[in-house]
XYZ file of C-alpha atoms in Angstrom:
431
model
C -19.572 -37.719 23.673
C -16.420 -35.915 21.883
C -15.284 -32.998 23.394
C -14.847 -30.417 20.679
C -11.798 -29.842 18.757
C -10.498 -26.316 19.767
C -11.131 -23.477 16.891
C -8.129 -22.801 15.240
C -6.359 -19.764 16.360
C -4.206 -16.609 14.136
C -2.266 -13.978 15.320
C -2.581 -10.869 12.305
C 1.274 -9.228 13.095
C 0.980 -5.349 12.014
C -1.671 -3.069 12.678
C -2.181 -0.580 9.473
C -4.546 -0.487 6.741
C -3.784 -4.104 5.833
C -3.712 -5.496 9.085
C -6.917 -3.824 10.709
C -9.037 -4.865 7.389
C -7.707 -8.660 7.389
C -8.910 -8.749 11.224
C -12.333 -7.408 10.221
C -12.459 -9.251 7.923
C -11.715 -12.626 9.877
C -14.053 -11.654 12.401
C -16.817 -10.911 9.980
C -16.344 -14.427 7.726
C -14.091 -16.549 10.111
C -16.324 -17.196 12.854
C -14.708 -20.387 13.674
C -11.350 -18.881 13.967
C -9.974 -16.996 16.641
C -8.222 -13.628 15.787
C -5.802 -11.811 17.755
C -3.840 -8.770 16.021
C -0.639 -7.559 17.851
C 0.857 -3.779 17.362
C 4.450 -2.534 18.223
C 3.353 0.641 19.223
C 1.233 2.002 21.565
C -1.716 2.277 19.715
C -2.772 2.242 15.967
C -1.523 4.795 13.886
C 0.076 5.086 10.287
C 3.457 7.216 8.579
C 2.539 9.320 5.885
C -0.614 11.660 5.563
C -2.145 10.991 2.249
C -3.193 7.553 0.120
C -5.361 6.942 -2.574
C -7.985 4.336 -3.772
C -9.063 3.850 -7.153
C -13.097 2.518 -7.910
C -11.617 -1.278 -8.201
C -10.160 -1.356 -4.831
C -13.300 0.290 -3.143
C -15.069 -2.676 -4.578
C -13.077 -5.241 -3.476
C -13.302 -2.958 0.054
C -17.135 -3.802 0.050
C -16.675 -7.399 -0.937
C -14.526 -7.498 1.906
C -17.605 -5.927 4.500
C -19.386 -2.946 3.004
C -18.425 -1.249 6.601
C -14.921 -0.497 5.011
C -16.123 0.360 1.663
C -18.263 3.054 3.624
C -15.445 3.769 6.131
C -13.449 4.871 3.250
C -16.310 6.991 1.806
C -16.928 8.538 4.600
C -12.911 10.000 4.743
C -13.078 11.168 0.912
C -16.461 12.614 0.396
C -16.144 16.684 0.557
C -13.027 15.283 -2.457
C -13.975 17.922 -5.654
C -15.226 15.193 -8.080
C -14.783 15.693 -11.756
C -16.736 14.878 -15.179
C -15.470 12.096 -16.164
C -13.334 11.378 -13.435
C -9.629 12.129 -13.797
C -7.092 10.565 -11.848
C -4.452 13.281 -12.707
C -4.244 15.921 -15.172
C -0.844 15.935 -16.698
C 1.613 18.964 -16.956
C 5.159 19.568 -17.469
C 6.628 21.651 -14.482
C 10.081 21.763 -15.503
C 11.130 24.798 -17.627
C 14.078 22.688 -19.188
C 11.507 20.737 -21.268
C 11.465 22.367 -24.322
C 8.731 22.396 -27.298
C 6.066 22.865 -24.496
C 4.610 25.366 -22.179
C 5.434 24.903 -18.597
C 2.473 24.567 -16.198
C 0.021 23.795 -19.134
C -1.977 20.745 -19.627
C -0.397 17.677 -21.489
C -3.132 15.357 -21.068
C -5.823 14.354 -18.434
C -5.026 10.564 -17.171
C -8.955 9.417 -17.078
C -10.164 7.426 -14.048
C -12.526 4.681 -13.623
C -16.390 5.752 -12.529
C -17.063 4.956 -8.709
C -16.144 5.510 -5.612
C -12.717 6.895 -5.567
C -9.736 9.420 -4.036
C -7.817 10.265 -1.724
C -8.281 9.950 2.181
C -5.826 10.646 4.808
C -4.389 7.455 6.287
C -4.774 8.198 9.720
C -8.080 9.354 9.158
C -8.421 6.384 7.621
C -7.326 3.863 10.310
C -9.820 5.826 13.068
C -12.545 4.535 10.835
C -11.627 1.127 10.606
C -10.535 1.113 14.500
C -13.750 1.850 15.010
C -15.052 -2.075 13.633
C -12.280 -3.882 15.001
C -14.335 -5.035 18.642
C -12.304 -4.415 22.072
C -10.155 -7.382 23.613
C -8.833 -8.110 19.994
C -5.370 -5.862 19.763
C -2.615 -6.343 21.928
C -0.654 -2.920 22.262
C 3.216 -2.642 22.526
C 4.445 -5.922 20.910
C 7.165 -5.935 18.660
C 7.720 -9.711 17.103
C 11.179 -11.003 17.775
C 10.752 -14.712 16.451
C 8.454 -17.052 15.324
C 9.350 -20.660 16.348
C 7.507 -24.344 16.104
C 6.357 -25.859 19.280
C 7.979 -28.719 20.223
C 5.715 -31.205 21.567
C 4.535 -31.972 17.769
C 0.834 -30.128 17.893
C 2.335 -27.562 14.746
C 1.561 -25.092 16.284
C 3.385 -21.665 16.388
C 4.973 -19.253 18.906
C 5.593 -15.513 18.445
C 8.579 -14.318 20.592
C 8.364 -10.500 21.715
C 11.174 -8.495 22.443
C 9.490 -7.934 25.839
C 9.948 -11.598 26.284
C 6.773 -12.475 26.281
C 5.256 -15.335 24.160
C 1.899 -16.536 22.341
C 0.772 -19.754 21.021
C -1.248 -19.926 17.507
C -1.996 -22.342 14.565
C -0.658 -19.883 11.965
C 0.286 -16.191 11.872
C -0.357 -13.296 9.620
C 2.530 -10.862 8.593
C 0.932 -7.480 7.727
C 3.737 -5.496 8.992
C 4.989 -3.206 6.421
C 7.748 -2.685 4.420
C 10.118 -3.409 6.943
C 8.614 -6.777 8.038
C 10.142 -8.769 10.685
C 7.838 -11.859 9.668
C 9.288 -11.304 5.659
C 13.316 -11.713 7.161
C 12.082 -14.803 9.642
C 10.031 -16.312 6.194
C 12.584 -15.790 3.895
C 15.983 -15.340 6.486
C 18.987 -13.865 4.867
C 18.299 -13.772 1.085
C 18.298 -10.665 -1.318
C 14.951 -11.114 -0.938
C 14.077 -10.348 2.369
C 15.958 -6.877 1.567
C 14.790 -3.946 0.768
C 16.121 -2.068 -2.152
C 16.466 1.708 -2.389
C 14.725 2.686 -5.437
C 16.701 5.772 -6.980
C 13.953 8.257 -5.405
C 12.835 10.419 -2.796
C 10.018 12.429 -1.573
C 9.044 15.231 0.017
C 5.626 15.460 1.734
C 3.380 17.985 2.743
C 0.057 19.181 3.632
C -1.212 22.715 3.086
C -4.829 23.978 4.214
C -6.828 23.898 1.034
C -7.757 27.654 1.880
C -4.434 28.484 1.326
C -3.634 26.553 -1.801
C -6.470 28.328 -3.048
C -5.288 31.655 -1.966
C -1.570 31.153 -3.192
C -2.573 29.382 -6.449
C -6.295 30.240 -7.724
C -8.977 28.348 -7.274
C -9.391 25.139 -9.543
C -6.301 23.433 -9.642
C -5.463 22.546 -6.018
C -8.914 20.959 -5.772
C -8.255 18.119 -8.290
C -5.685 15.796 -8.397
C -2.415 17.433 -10.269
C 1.201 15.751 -11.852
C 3.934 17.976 -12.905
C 6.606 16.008 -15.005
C 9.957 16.973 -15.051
C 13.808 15.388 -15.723
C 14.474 13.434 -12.390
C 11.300 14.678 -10.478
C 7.630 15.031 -10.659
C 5.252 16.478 -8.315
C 1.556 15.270 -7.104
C -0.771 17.014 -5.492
C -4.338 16.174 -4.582
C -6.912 16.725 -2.187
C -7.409 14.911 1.150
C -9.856 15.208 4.132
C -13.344 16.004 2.753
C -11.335 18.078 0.912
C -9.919 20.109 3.362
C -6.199 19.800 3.095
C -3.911 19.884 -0.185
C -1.887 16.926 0.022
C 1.632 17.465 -2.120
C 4.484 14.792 -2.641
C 7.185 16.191 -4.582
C 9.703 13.358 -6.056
C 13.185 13.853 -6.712
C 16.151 11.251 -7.502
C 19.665 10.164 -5.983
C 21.481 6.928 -7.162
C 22.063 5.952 -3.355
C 20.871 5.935 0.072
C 23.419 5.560 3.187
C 21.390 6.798 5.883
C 19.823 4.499 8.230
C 16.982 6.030 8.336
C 14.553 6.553 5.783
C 13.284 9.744 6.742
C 16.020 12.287 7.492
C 15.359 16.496 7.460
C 16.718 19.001 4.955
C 17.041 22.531 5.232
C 14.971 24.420 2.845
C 17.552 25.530 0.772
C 18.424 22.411 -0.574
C 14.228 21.903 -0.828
C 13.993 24.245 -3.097
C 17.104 23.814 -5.019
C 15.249 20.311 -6.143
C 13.012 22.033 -7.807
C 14.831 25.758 -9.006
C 14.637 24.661 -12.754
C 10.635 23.965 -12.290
C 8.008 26.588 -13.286
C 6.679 29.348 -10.465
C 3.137 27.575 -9.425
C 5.336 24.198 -8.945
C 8.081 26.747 -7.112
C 5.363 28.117 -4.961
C 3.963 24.891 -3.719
C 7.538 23.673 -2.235
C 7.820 27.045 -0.447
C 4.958 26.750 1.590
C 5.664 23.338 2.516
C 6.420 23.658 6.545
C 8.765 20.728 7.263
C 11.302 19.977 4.309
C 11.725 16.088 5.367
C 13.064 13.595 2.630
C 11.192 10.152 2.732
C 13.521 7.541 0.934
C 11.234 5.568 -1.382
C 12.431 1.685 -1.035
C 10.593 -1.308 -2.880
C 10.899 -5.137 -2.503
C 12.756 -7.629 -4.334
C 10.503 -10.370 -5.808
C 9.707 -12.898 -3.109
C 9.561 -16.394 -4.490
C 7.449 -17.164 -2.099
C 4.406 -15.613 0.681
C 4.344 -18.232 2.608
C 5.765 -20.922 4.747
C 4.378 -24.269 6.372
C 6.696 -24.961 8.856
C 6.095 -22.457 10.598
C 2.564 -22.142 9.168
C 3.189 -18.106 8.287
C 2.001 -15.687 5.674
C 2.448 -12.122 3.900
C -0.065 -9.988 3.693
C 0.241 -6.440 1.798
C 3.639 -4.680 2.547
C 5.048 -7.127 3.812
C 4.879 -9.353 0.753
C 5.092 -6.953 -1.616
C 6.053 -3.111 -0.991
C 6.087 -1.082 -3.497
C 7.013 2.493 -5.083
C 3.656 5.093 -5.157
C 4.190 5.643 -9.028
C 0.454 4.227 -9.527
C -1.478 5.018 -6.443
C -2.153 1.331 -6.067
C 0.179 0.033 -3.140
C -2.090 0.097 -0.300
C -5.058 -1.306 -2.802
C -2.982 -4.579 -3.422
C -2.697 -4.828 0.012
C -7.087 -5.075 0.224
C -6.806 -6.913 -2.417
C -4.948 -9.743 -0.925
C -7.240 -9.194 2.082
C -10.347 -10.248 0.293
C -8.870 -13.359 -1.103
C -6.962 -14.582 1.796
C -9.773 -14.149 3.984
C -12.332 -15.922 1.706
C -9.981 -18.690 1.597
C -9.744 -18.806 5.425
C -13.497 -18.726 5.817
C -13.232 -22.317 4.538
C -10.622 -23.915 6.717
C -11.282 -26.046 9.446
C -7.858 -27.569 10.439
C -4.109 -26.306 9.807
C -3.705 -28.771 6.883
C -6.786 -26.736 5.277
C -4.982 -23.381 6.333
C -1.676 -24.125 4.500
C -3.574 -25.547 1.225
C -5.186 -21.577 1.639
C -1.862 -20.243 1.608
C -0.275 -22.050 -1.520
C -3.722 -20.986 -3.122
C -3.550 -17.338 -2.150
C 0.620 -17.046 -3.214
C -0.323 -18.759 -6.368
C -3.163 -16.395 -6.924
C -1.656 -13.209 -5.495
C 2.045 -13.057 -6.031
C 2.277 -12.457 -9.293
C -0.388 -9.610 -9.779
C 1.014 -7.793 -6.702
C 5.021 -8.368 -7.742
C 3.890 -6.655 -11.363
C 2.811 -3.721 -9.147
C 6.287 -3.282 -7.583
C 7.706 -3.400 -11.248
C 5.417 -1.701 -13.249
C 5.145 1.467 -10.198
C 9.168 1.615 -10.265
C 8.653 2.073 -14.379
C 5.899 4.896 -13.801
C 8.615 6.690 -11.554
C 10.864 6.838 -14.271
C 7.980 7.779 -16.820
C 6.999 10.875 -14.673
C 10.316 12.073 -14.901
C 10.959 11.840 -18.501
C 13.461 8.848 -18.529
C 11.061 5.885 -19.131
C 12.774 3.101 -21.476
C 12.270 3.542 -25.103
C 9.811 7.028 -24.143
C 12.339 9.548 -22.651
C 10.702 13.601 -22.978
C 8.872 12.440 -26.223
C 5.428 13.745 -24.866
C 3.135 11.717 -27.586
C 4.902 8.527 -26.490
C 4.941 9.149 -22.635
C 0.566 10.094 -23.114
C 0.206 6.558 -25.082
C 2.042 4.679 -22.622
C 0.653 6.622 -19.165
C -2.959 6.454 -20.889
C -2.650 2.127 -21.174
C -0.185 1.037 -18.120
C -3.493 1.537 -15.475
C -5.957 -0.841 -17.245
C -4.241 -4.058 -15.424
C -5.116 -2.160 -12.341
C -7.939 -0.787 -12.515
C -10.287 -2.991 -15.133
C -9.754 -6.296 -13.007
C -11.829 -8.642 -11.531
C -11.158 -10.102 -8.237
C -14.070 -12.081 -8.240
C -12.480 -14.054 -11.193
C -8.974 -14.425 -8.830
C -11.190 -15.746 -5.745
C -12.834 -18.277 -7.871
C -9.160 -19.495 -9.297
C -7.899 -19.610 -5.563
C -10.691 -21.793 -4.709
C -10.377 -24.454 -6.941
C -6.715 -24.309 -6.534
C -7.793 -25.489 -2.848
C -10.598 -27.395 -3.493
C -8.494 -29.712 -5.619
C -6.174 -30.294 -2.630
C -3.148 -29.065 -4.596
C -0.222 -30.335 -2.281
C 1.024 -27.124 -0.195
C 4.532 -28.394 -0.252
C 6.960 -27.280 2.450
C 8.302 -23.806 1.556
């Protein structure tokens, strides 16, 4: 009798949002497949406090397992919900905008029914910690190289920097913007670069007692935008509600600094935003820590995969983008659903590469509009979009239009694509 052919084995590289809910989701649909997910640090844990999810990704999050679809609902109920939904309300908070009144409504961007809002990420991550089963994440390894084997079997090793190795059929690369499996996929090209986008951010949480107390009660509860020249400022709620979540944007042309987050002192805070009305004036002084976050995007990958070795991006990796449109992290489920429907359906490492020319073809160029289109919103915000400028009427026709790519589309239809794509055996050439 045959001995059985071993399952194939992945290693997911990256634990965060994208990485925890492709290993769910392997385990949940990939039974035949063995998972293991390995984590530089010492445990799970994400940068940044609050992200947002619009009614299409929370869908796709319960195709995916309705366990992260709840996981997620479970973070933003206690959220003040409005009727119809809004995804912001639209003011100018700049005084130096003329022919308006500062602080007043401009127009309410209108959201899509469902599920929706913000959550905070860490938050977040607990919940879907909580479905990935023990004995699956390995703690404390930070990739180093991926290599062939030599002895011919295809497979693949991971190199740590603690010099330790492991052996797989193909690996995962859901680590983040500054993904060492994007530079080892696409080496030393622009590509594998990432580009400093012309804006930063400050970020901030404030008890939602007190945003009530320093600004009246209404506005902090429901998700905000002040426009203004070179800067615009978000604020929304996060944890059931609880906290007042504020990211204030400003613009530089350049960024030096190794590191993407550096601290400020407060003066220089608040001189960002000294030409901006007094409820925009009021939020920046009562944020604690003036840190600037450095807002960097991805070049256009011309490819999310690789064969030899048998390697793919997932999420930030493949494509990180600016937060102009709220829908960064949302690609990154996205890709999650179709990748791991396509996986469910592989039985050998010929079958696994054919899944990863289907899911680049499928995926790369809906998530690479999101890194151009969210750079184009950042500019829109601050009055300096192309061909729109300060012209109010012009900025509401094109802000009320640029989300229905987003939000109106149907995965289900991409999946289906990505299947046949497979199915016909299309030739996964050597990338």
């Amino acid at each position: 009798m045959a001995a059985a052919a071993d399952p194939l084995s992945i290693a997911v590289v990256g634990g965060g949002i994208a990485g925890l809910t492709l290993a769910i989701a392997m385990l949940k649909n990939c039974p035949h497949i063995l998972v293991t997910l390995y984590e530089s640090a010492n445990e799970f844990g994400e940068i940044g406090a609050g992200v947002g999810f619009e009614p299409v990704m929370v869908r796709t999050m319960g195709l995916i397992d309705p366990r992260i679809a709840a996981a997620f609902e479970k973070c933003s109920k206690g959220n003040t919900a409005t009727e119809p939904p809004r995804w912001f309300t639209v003011r100018v908070g700049d005084e130096r905008k003329k022919d308006v009144t500062s602080g007043e409504e401009v127009f309410v961007m209108p959201a899509r029914t469902g599920p929706r809002g913000g959550v905070h990420r860490a938050h977040f991550l607990n919940e879907l910690v909580k479905l990935l089963p023990e004995g699956i994440a390995q703690f404390r390894k930070r990739l180093q190289n991926i290599t062939e084997a030599e002895y011919g079997s295809g497979k693949v090793i991971l190199h740590f920097t603690d010099g330790s190795t492991a052996l797989h059929d193909a690996v995962l690369g859901c680590d983040g913007i500054k993904s060492r499996t994007r530079s080892i996929l696409l080496g030393d090209s622009m590509a594998s670069k990432t580009v400093f986008s012309g804006k930063y951010a400050y970020r901030g949480l404030i008890p939602m007692a007190k945003a009530i107390d320093i600004m009246g009660k209404g506005t902090p509860e429901t998700p905000q935008l002040y426009m203004g020249y070179r800067g615009h400022v978000l604020t929304f709620p996060i944890a059931n509600g609880t906290l007042f979540n504020v990211v204030a944007f400003s613009s530089r042309p350049t960024w030096d600094q190794p590191e993407w987050v550096v601290q400020t002192t407060r003066e220089d805070m608040l001189n960002d935003y000294k030409h901006w009305n007094p409820a925009v004036r009021t939020i920046m002084e009562n944020l604690q820590k003036p840190d600037i976050w450095a807002l960097f995007d991805h070049p256009p990958a011309p490819t999310y995969y690789s064969t030899k070795p048998l390697l793919c991006l997932v999420g930030d990796a493949a494509h990180a983008s600016t937060p102009h449109q709220g829908a960064g992290a949302g690609m990154g489920i996205e890709d999650v659903y179709i990748l791991s429907e396509l996986l469910s359906q592989c039985t050998s490492k010929s079958d696994i590469a054919k899944a990863f020319h289907a899911y680049d073809a499928v995926r790369r160029p809906r998530s690479q509009k999101l890194v151009k289109t969210s750079r184009e919103a950042g500019m829109l915000w601050e009055l300096e979009g192309e061909g729109v400028g300060d012209d109010l009427e012009a900025l509401k026709q094109n802000a009320l239009t640029r989300m229905n790519w987003i939000w109106d589309h149907d995965i289900t239809e991409d999946l289906t694509r990505a299947i046949g794509l497979m199915r016909d055996g299309t030739s996964a050439a050597v990338q």
